[in-house]
Amino acid sequence: MIAAALLALAVSALACAVLVRHSDKLGLIDVPNERSLHQKPVPRSGGIGLLAGICAGSAWLLSRDSSAPAWLWIAGIAAVAVAVVSLFDDYEDVPSWLRFGVHLAASATPFLAGVEFQVINFPGHAVHLPLLGSIAFTVAFVVWYINFYNFMDGMDGFAGSMALIGFTTMSLLALRGDHLLFAGLTAAIAAAAAGFLLFNAPPAKIFMGDVGSATLGFLAAFFTIWADHAGIFPVWIGVLAFSAFAIDATVTLFRRLARREKIWEAHRTHFYQRLVRSGWSHRKTTGWAVVLMLATSVSALLLQDAPAVAGALALVAWVAVYTAIAWFV
């Protein structure tokens, strides 16, 4: 597990270093426009390096674990499909129907793996889903994770920090229950994110692009569903670990729907974007976001085996915290 994480870190960092120097040859340059938060062109090929690290670490781990389920390769193929369509989108806008079609196809992965949502676990309560409910909730969960992670990738060090902290949290939660394969794979993803962050921390030398953000969103969704099904941790714990992204994206989406805006068009109204536009630096905004991510991570770790009452009270407290943050912004 440690070797897989170190390999993922090394491959990701090396690949990103090469991409920083040669992204102009790939033609993947993010040129600022009226909706951008950065002021000068920045390469957006870092997701390729990040995914190279994930692939290297995961392949090392799977090649040495004979007990790994065969359906993990299906998840890998789905992740590659999301990455490929996102890479094309980085080069030139892909038709929304094609991009959404790939996302829908990727959402079938939990069903092929047999880990789809059948029961939604809350503190002290479980909701059993009928067949149609299971299909709808699983598909919506995967598609939304892919897209909200993509929406939130708009600031130096932001999406990489969420991946590092979120997947590290998943790995630690799995280690408690001796789910070593799950822990190793999520550790490899976190380590690859750390390698990318060496070049993405403010001021960023490279962005991850859609190829990185959309694929990380898919992986976060799949591992959350797998964890809930296998009893590693319930879905609400997984959502809490990524809530710094999920809450901002979800609230912003509903605000835009209420204003009858075209939600598929780029914008600058996420909470983190509003902070930067109000005068906060990328470093300050990302720094406080990391504090929030670490707080939710610690909370998720403490609540994994906590009594149901403590879990329910904690969720109420986090609703209050996020409400206060939204009011402040």
GROMACS .gro file of C-alpha atoms in nm:
model
  329
    1MET     CA    1   0.000   0.000   0.000
    2ILE     CA    2   0.281   0.240   0.091
    3ALA     CA    3   0.473   0.147  -0.224
    4ALA     CA    4   0.163   0.210  -0.437
    5ALA     CA    5   0.114   0.555  -0.284
    6LEU     CA    6   0.481   0.647  -0.329
    7LEU     CA    7   0.471   0.529  -0.690
    8ALA     CA    8   0.156   0.732  -0.757
    9LEU     CA    9   0.318   1.040  -0.601
   10ALA     CA   10   0.641   1.003  -0.800
   11VAL     CA   11   0.475   0.934  -1.137
   12SER     CA   12   0.226   1.219  -1.092
   13ALA     CA   13   0.495   1.469  -0.990
   14LEU     CA   14   0.731   1.367  -1.270
   15ALA     CA   15   0.458   1.371  -1.534
   16CYS     CA   16   0.333   1.712  -1.420
   17ALA     CA   17   0.688   1.851  -1.425
   18VAL     CA   18   0.724   1.740  -1.786
   19LEU     CA   19   0.381   1.876  -1.877
   20VAL     CA   20   0.458   2.217  -1.726
   21ARG     CA   21   0.752   2.246  -1.964
   22HIS     CA   22   0.587   2.102  -2.273
   23SER     CA   23   0.212   2.176  -2.252
   24ASP     CA   24   0.245   2.426  -2.536
   25LYS     CA   25   0.328   2.134  -2.763
   26LEU     CA   26   0.004   1.963  -2.659
   27GLY     CA   27  -0.199   2.276  -2.724
   28LEU     CA   28  -0.366   2.257  -2.382
   29ILE     CA   29  -0.344   2.616  -2.261
   30ASP     CA   30  -0.609   2.787  -2.049
   31VAL     CA   31  -0.635   3.140  -2.187
   32PRO     CA   32  -0.811   3.381  -1.945
   33ASN     CA   33  -1.153   3.516  -2.039
   34GLU     CA   34  -1.415   3.729  -1.865
   35ARG     CA   35  -1.518   3.436  -1.643
   36SER     CA   36  -1.165   3.333  -1.539
   37LEU     CA   37  -1.002   3.401  -1.204
   38HIS     CA   38  -0.645   3.382  -1.340
   39GLN     CA   39  -0.477   3.663  -1.532
   40LYS     CA   40  -0.233   3.487  -1.767
   41PRO     CA   41  -0.234   3.168  -1.979
   42VAL     CA   42  -0.169   2.852  -1.777
   43PRO     CA   43  -0.127   2.493  -1.907
   44ARG     CA   44  -0.430   2.276  -1.827
   45SER     CA   45  -0.279   1.934  -1.887
   46GLY     CA   46  -0.204   1.852  -1.524
   47GLY     CA   47  -0.491   1.605  -1.508
   48ILE     CA   48  -0.300   1.381  -1.748
   49GLY     CA   49  -0.009   1.364  -1.506
   50LEU     CA   50  -0.239   1.314  -1.207
   51LEU     CA   51  -0.420   1.026  -1.378
   52ALA     CA   52  -0.088   0.871  -1.480
   53GLY     CA   53   0.003   0.860  -1.112
   54ILE     CA   54  -0.332   0.707  -1.018
   55CYS     CA   55  -0.297   0.441  -1.289
   56ALA     CA   56   0.059   0.356  -1.183
   57GLY     CA   57  -0.024   0.324  -0.813
   58SER     CA   58  -0.348   0.133  -0.872
   59ALA     CA   59  -0.187  -0.108  -1.121
   60TRP     CA   60   0.093  -0.181  -0.873
   61LEU     CA   61  -0.157  -0.253  -0.599
   62LEU     CA   62  -0.392  -0.467  -0.809
   63SER     CA   63  -0.107  -0.672  -0.955
   64ARG     CA   64  -0.013  -0.779  -0.603
   65ASP     CA   65  -0.360  -0.850  -0.467
   66SER     CA   66  -0.508  -1.172  -0.602
   67SER     CA   67  -0.827  -1.113  -0.404
   68ALA     CA   68  -0.913  -0.791  -0.591
   69PRO     CA   69  -1.260  -0.822  -0.750
   70ALA     CA   70  -1.265  -0.835  -1.130
   71TRP     CA   71  -1.522  -0.555  -1.147
   72LEU     CA   72  -1.257  -0.304  -1.043
   73TRP     CA   73  -1.136  -0.319  -1.403
   74ILE     CA   74  -1.485  -0.214  -1.513
   75ALA     CA   75  -1.455   0.090  -1.286
   76GLY     CA   76  -1.116   0.159  -1.440
   77ILE     CA   77  -1.258   0.145  -1.792
   78ALA     CA   78  -1.540   0.382  -1.691
   79ALA     CA   79  -1.286   0.625  -1.542
   80VAL     CA   80  -1.085   0.613  -1.865
   81ALA     CA   81  -1.401   0.684  -2.069
   82VAL     CA   82  -1.479   0.989  -1.854
   83ALA     CA   83  -1.117   1.102  -1.886
   84VAL     CA   84  -1.110   1.063  -2.265
   85VAL     CA   85  -1.429   1.259  -2.334
   86SER     CA   86  -1.311   1.525  -2.086
   87LEU     CA   87  -0.972   1.547  -2.259
   88PHE     CA   88  -1.145   1.610  -2.591
   89ASP     CA   89  -1.354   1.873  -2.415
   90ASP     CA   90  -1.032   2.040  -2.296
   91TYR     CA   91  -0.920   2.069  -2.657
   92GLU     CA   92  -1.251   2.176  -2.804
   93ASP     CA   93  -1.602   2.188  -2.664
   94VAL     CA   94  -1.761   1.844  -2.690
   95PRO     CA   95  -2.137   1.839  -2.758
   96SER     CA   96  -2.320   1.831  -2.427
   97TRP     CA   97  -2.521   1.524  -2.532
   98LEU     CA   98  -2.200   1.325  -2.588
   99ARG     CA   99  -2.040   1.433  -2.262
  100PHE     CA  100  -2.360   1.364  -2.067
  101GLY     CA  101  -2.402   1.030  -2.244
  102VAL     CA  102  -2.058   0.918  -2.126
  103HIS     CA  103  -2.140   1.032  -1.773
  104LEU     CA  104  -2.462   0.829  -1.781
  105ALA     CA  105  -2.274   0.526  -1.910
  106ALA     CA  106  -2.019   0.564  -1.630
  107SER     CA  107  -2.305   0.574  -1.378
  108ALA     CA  108  -2.385   0.214  -1.474
  109THR     CA  109  -2.054   0.101  -1.321
  110PRO     CA  110  -2.190   0.048  -0.966
  111PHE     CA  111  -2.462  -0.178  -1.109
  112LEU     CA  112  -2.211  -0.383  -1.308
  113ALA     CA  113  -2.001  -0.409  -0.992
  114GLY     CA  114  -2.304  -0.499  -0.780
  115VAL     CA  115  -2.244  -0.217  -0.532
  116GLU     CA  116  -2.526   0.021  -0.627
  117PHE     CA  117  -2.724   0.203  -0.360
  118GLN     CA  118  -2.990  -0.026  -0.216
  119VAL     CA  119  -3.009   0.128   0.129
  120ILE     CA  120  -2.938   0.491   0.218
  121ASN     CA  121  -2.791   0.502   0.567
  122PHE     CA  122  -2.839   0.804   0.792
  123PRO     CA  123  -2.746   0.833   1.160
  124GLY     CA  124  -2.979   0.590   1.334
  125HIS     CA  125  -3.197   0.537   1.028
  126ALA     CA  126  -3.185   0.345   0.701
  127VAL     CA  127  -3.399   0.401   0.390
  128HIS     CA  128  -3.448   0.091   0.174
  129LEU     CA  129  -3.476   0.183  -0.193
  130PRO     CA  130  -3.702   0.006  -0.445
  131LEU     CA  131  -3.545  -0.090  -0.779
  132LEU     CA  132  -3.634   0.235  -0.956
  133GLY     CA  133  -3.522   0.437  -0.655
  134SER     CA  134  -3.190   0.254  -0.649
  135ILE     CA  135  -3.134   0.322  -1.019
  136ALA     CA  136  -3.233   0.689  -0.996
  137PHE     CA  137  -3.031   0.767  -0.684
  138THR     CA  138  -2.718   0.586  -0.801
  139VAL     CA  139  -2.721   0.744  -1.148
  140ALA     CA  140  -2.791   1.092  -1.009
  141PHE     CA  141  -2.518   1.054  -0.747
  142VAL     CA  142  -2.248   0.957  -0.999
  143VAL     CA  143  -2.346   1.214  -1.263
  144TRP     CA  144  -2.367   1.493  -1.005
  145TYR     CA  145  -2.028   1.408  -0.851
  146ILE     CA  146  -1.863   1.412  -1.194
  147ASN     CA  147  -2.009   1.751  -1.272
  148PHE     CA  148  -1.980   1.926  -0.937
  149TYR     CA  149  -1.612   1.837  -0.913
  150ASN     CA  150  -1.569   1.981  -1.260
  151PHE     CA  151  -1.762   2.296  -1.164
  152MET     CA  152  -1.542   2.353  -0.858
  153ASP     CA  153  -1.210   2.326  -1.039
  154GLY     CA  154  -1.151   2.696  -1.092
  155MET     CA  155  -0.886   2.815  -0.849
  156ASP     CA  156  -0.521   2.744  -0.774
  157GLY     CA  157  -0.474   2.443  -0.547
  158PHE     CA  158  -0.847   2.397  -0.492
  159ALA     CA  159  -0.947   2.073  -0.666
  160GLY     CA  160  -0.611   1.912  -0.588
  161SER     CA  161  -0.648   1.987  -0.217
  162MET     CA  162  -0.999   1.842  -0.213
  163ALA     CA  163  -0.868   1.522  -0.375
  164LEU     CA  164  -0.574   1.496  -0.136
  165ILE     CA  165  -0.784   1.550   0.178
  166GLY     CA  166  -1.101   1.372   0.062
  167PHE     CA  167  -0.936   1.052  -0.058
  168THR     CA  168  -0.694   1.046   0.237
  169THR     CA  169  -1.000   1.057   0.463
  170MET     CA  170  -1.154   0.766   0.274
  171SER     CA  171  -0.830   0.570   0.307
  172LEU     CA  172  -0.808   0.628   0.684
  173LEU     CA  173  -1.173   0.532   0.730
  174ALA     CA  174  -1.110   0.208   0.541
  175LEU     CA  175  -0.792   0.127   0.735
  176ARG     CA  176  -0.991   0.124   1.058
  177GLY     CA  177  -1.190  -0.170   0.932
  178ASP     CA  178  -0.893  -0.346   0.767
  179HIS     CA  179  -1.033  -0.287   0.417
  180LEU     CA  180  -0.681  -0.274   0.280
  181LEU     CA  181  -0.757  -0.281  -0.094
  182PHE     CA  182  -1.000   0.011  -0.064
  183ALA     CA  183  -0.755   0.196   0.159
  184GLY     CA  184  -0.467   0.136  -0.081
  185LEU     CA  185  -0.653   0.252  -0.391
  186THR     CA  186  -0.781   0.570  -0.228
  187ALA     CA  187  -0.434   0.637  -0.083
  188ALA     CA  188  -0.289   0.610  -0.436
  189ILE     CA  189  -0.541   0.869  -0.562
  190ALA     CA  190  -0.456   1.103  -0.273
  191ALA     CA  191  -0.082   1.061  -0.335
  192ALA     CA  192  -0.123   1.136  -0.706
  193ALA     CA  193  -0.313   1.451  -0.609
  194ALA     CA  194  -0.021   1.550  -0.385
  195GLY     CA  195   0.218   1.511  -0.679
  196PHE     CA  196  -0.003   1.737  -0.888
  197LEU     CA  197  -0.031   1.995  -0.609
  198LEU     CA  198   0.345   2.049  -0.617
  199PHE     CA  199   0.280   2.243  -0.938
  200ASN     CA  200  -0.077   2.362  -0.876
  201ALA     CA  201  -0.045   2.533  -0.538
  202PRO     CA  202  -0.089   2.912  -0.563
  203PRO     CA  203   0.043   3.053  -0.787
  204ALA     CA  204  -0.037   2.757  -1.012
  205LYS     CA  205   0.205   2.652  -1.285
  206ILE     CA  206  -0.049   2.405  -1.426
  207PHE     CA  207  -0.422   2.327  -1.404
  208MET     CA  208  -0.575   1.979  -1.408
  209GLY     CA  209  -0.838   2.056  -1.674
  210ASP     CA  210  -1.162   1.865  -1.721
  211VAL     CA  211  -0.964   1.545  -1.778
  212GLY     CA  212  -0.855   1.558  -1.415
  213SER     CA  213  -1.156   1.712  -1.238
  214ALA     CA  214  -1.431   1.506  -1.404
  215THR     CA  215  -1.240   1.181  -1.348
  216LEU     CA  216  -1.175   1.264  -0.983
  217GLY     CA  217  -1.548   1.332  -0.944
  218PHE     CA  218  -1.630   0.990  -1.087
  219LEU     CA  219  -1.377   0.820  -0.859
  220ALA     CA  220  -1.508   1.003  -0.551
  221ALA     CA  221  -1.863   0.891  -0.633
  222PHE     CA  222  -1.770   0.530  -0.707
  223PHE     CA  223  -1.563   0.483  -0.393
  224THR     CA  224  -1.839   0.641  -0.179
  225ILE     CA  225  -2.096   0.400  -0.323
  226TRP     CA  226  -1.860   0.104  -0.280
  227ALA     CA  227  -1.788   0.204   0.080
  228ASP     CA  228  -2.157   0.236   0.165
  229HIS     CA  229  -2.240  -0.102   0.008
  230ALA     CA  230  -1.949  -0.282   0.178
  231GLY     CA  231  -2.018  -0.126   0.517
  232ILE     CA  232  -1.684   0.059   0.524
  233PHE     CA  233  -1.859   0.388   0.598
  234PRO     CA  234  -2.210   0.519   0.522
  235VAL     CA  235  -2.280   0.751   0.231
  236TRP     CA  236  -2.334   1.054   0.454
  237ILE     CA  237  -1.982   1.018   0.594
  238GLY     CA  238  -1.843   1.009   0.239
  239VAL     CA  239  -2.046   1.314   0.137
  240LEU     CA  240  -1.929   1.499   0.449
  241ALA     CA  241  -1.566   1.438   0.351
  242PHE     CA  242  -1.627   1.611   0.015
  243SER     CA  243  -1.888   1.858   0.140
  244ALA     CA  244  -1.667   2.165   0.088
  245PHE     CA  245  -1.719   2.105  -0.285
  246ALA     CA  246  -2.062   1.942  -0.280
  247ILE     CA  247  -2.238   2.216  -0.081
  248ASP     CA  248  -2.097   2.507  -0.281
  249ALA     CA  249  -2.179   2.342  -0.615
  250THR     CA  250  -2.528   2.226  -0.512
  251VAL     CA  251  -2.638   2.555  -0.355
  252THR     CA  252  -2.502   2.751  -0.652
  253LEU     CA  253  -2.685   2.522  -0.894
  254PHE     CA  254  -3.020   2.579  -0.723
  255ARG     CA  255  -2.958   2.953  -0.699
  256ARG     CA  256  -2.895   2.964  -1.074
  257LEU     CA  257  -3.202   2.753  -1.144
  258ALA     CA  258  -3.411   2.992  -0.934
  259ARG     CA  259  -3.279   3.280  -1.145
  260ARG     CA  260  -3.359   3.084  -1.462
  261GLU     CA  261  -3.001   3.098  -1.582
  262LYS     CA  262  -2.852   2.853  -1.832
  263ILE     CA  263  -2.687   2.620  -1.585
  264TRP     CA  264  -2.471   2.452  -1.852
  265GLU     CA  265  -2.289   2.778  -1.926
  266ALA     CA  266  -1.970   2.886  -1.743
  267HIS     CA  267  -2.009   3.147  -1.471
  268ARG     CA  268  -1.836   3.307  -1.171
  269THR     CA  269  -2.097   3.279  -0.896
  270HIS     CA  270  -1.966   2.989  -0.686
  271PHE     CA  271  -1.887   3.098  -0.332
  272TYR     CA  272  -1.512   3.056  -0.382
  273GLN     CA  273  -1.529   3.265  -0.701
  274ARG     CA  274  -1.725   3.538  -0.521
  275LEU     CA  275  -1.457   3.555  -0.251
  276VAL     CA  276  -1.181   3.601  -0.509
  277ARG     CA  277  -1.386   3.862  -0.695
  278SER     CA  278  -1.442   4.046  -0.365
  279GLY     CA  279  -1.066   4.086  -0.319
  280TRP     CA  280  -0.946   3.769  -0.150
  281SER     CA  281  -0.629   3.622  -0.303
  282HIS     CA  282  -0.618   3.268  -0.441
  283ARG     CA  283  -0.382   3.173  -0.160
  284LYS     CA  284  -0.612   3.310   0.112
  285THR     CA  285  -0.927   3.156  -0.040
  286THR     CA  286  -0.764   2.818  -0.094
  287GLY     CA  287  -0.608   2.831   0.253
  288TRP     CA  288  -0.942   2.882   0.428
  289ALA     CA  289  -1.101   2.619   0.202
  290VAL     CA  290  -0.833   2.372   0.312
  291VAL     CA  291  -0.914   2.453   0.676
  292LEU     CA  292  -1.279   2.370   0.603
  293MET     CA  293  -1.181   2.048   0.420
  294LEU     CA  294  -0.963   1.938   0.711
  295ALA     CA  295  -1.243   2.015   0.957
  296THR     CA  296  -1.492   1.801   0.765
  297SER     CA  297  -1.228   1.529   0.734
  298VAL     CA  298  -1.167   1.519   1.109
  299SER     CA  299  -1.542   1.524   1.166
  300ALA     CA  300  -1.593   1.229   0.930
  301LEU     CA  301  -1.321   1.030   1.109
  302LEU     CA  302  -1.466   1.103   1.453
  303LEU     CA  303  -1.822   1.020   1.346
  304GLN     CA  304  -1.751   0.687   1.175
  305ASP     CA  305  -1.827   0.482   1.486
  306ALA     CA  306  -2.008   0.749   1.688
  307PRO     CA  307  -2.358   0.693   1.831
  308ALA     CA  308  -2.649   0.783   1.603
  309VAL     CA  309  -2.742   1.084   1.818
  310ALA     CA  310  -2.391   1.228   1.785
  311GLY     CA  311  -2.402   1.180   1.408
  312ALA     CA  312  -2.738   1.353   1.379
  313LEU     CA  313  -2.626   1.646   1.595
  314ALA     CA  314  -2.305   1.678   1.396
  315LEU     CA  315  -2.498   1.698   1.068
  316VAL     CA  316  -2.721   1.969   1.214
  317ALA     CA  317  -2.409   2.156   1.327
  318TRP     CA  318  -2.254   2.132   0.980
  319VAL     CA  319  -2.574   2.263   0.822
  320ALA     CA  320  -2.544   2.563   1.054
  321VAL     CA  321  -2.175   2.610   0.967
  322TYR     CA  322  -2.240   2.602   0.592
  323THR     CA  323  -2.537   2.837   0.632
  324ALA     CA  324  -2.314   3.082   0.817
  325ILE     CA  325  -2.044   3.057   0.549
  326ALA     CA  326  -2.298   3.120   0.274
  327TRP     CA  327  -2.434   3.421   0.463
  328PHE     CA  328  -2.080   3.559   0.513
  329VAL     CA  329  -1.992   3.524   0.144
   0.00000   0.00000   0.00000
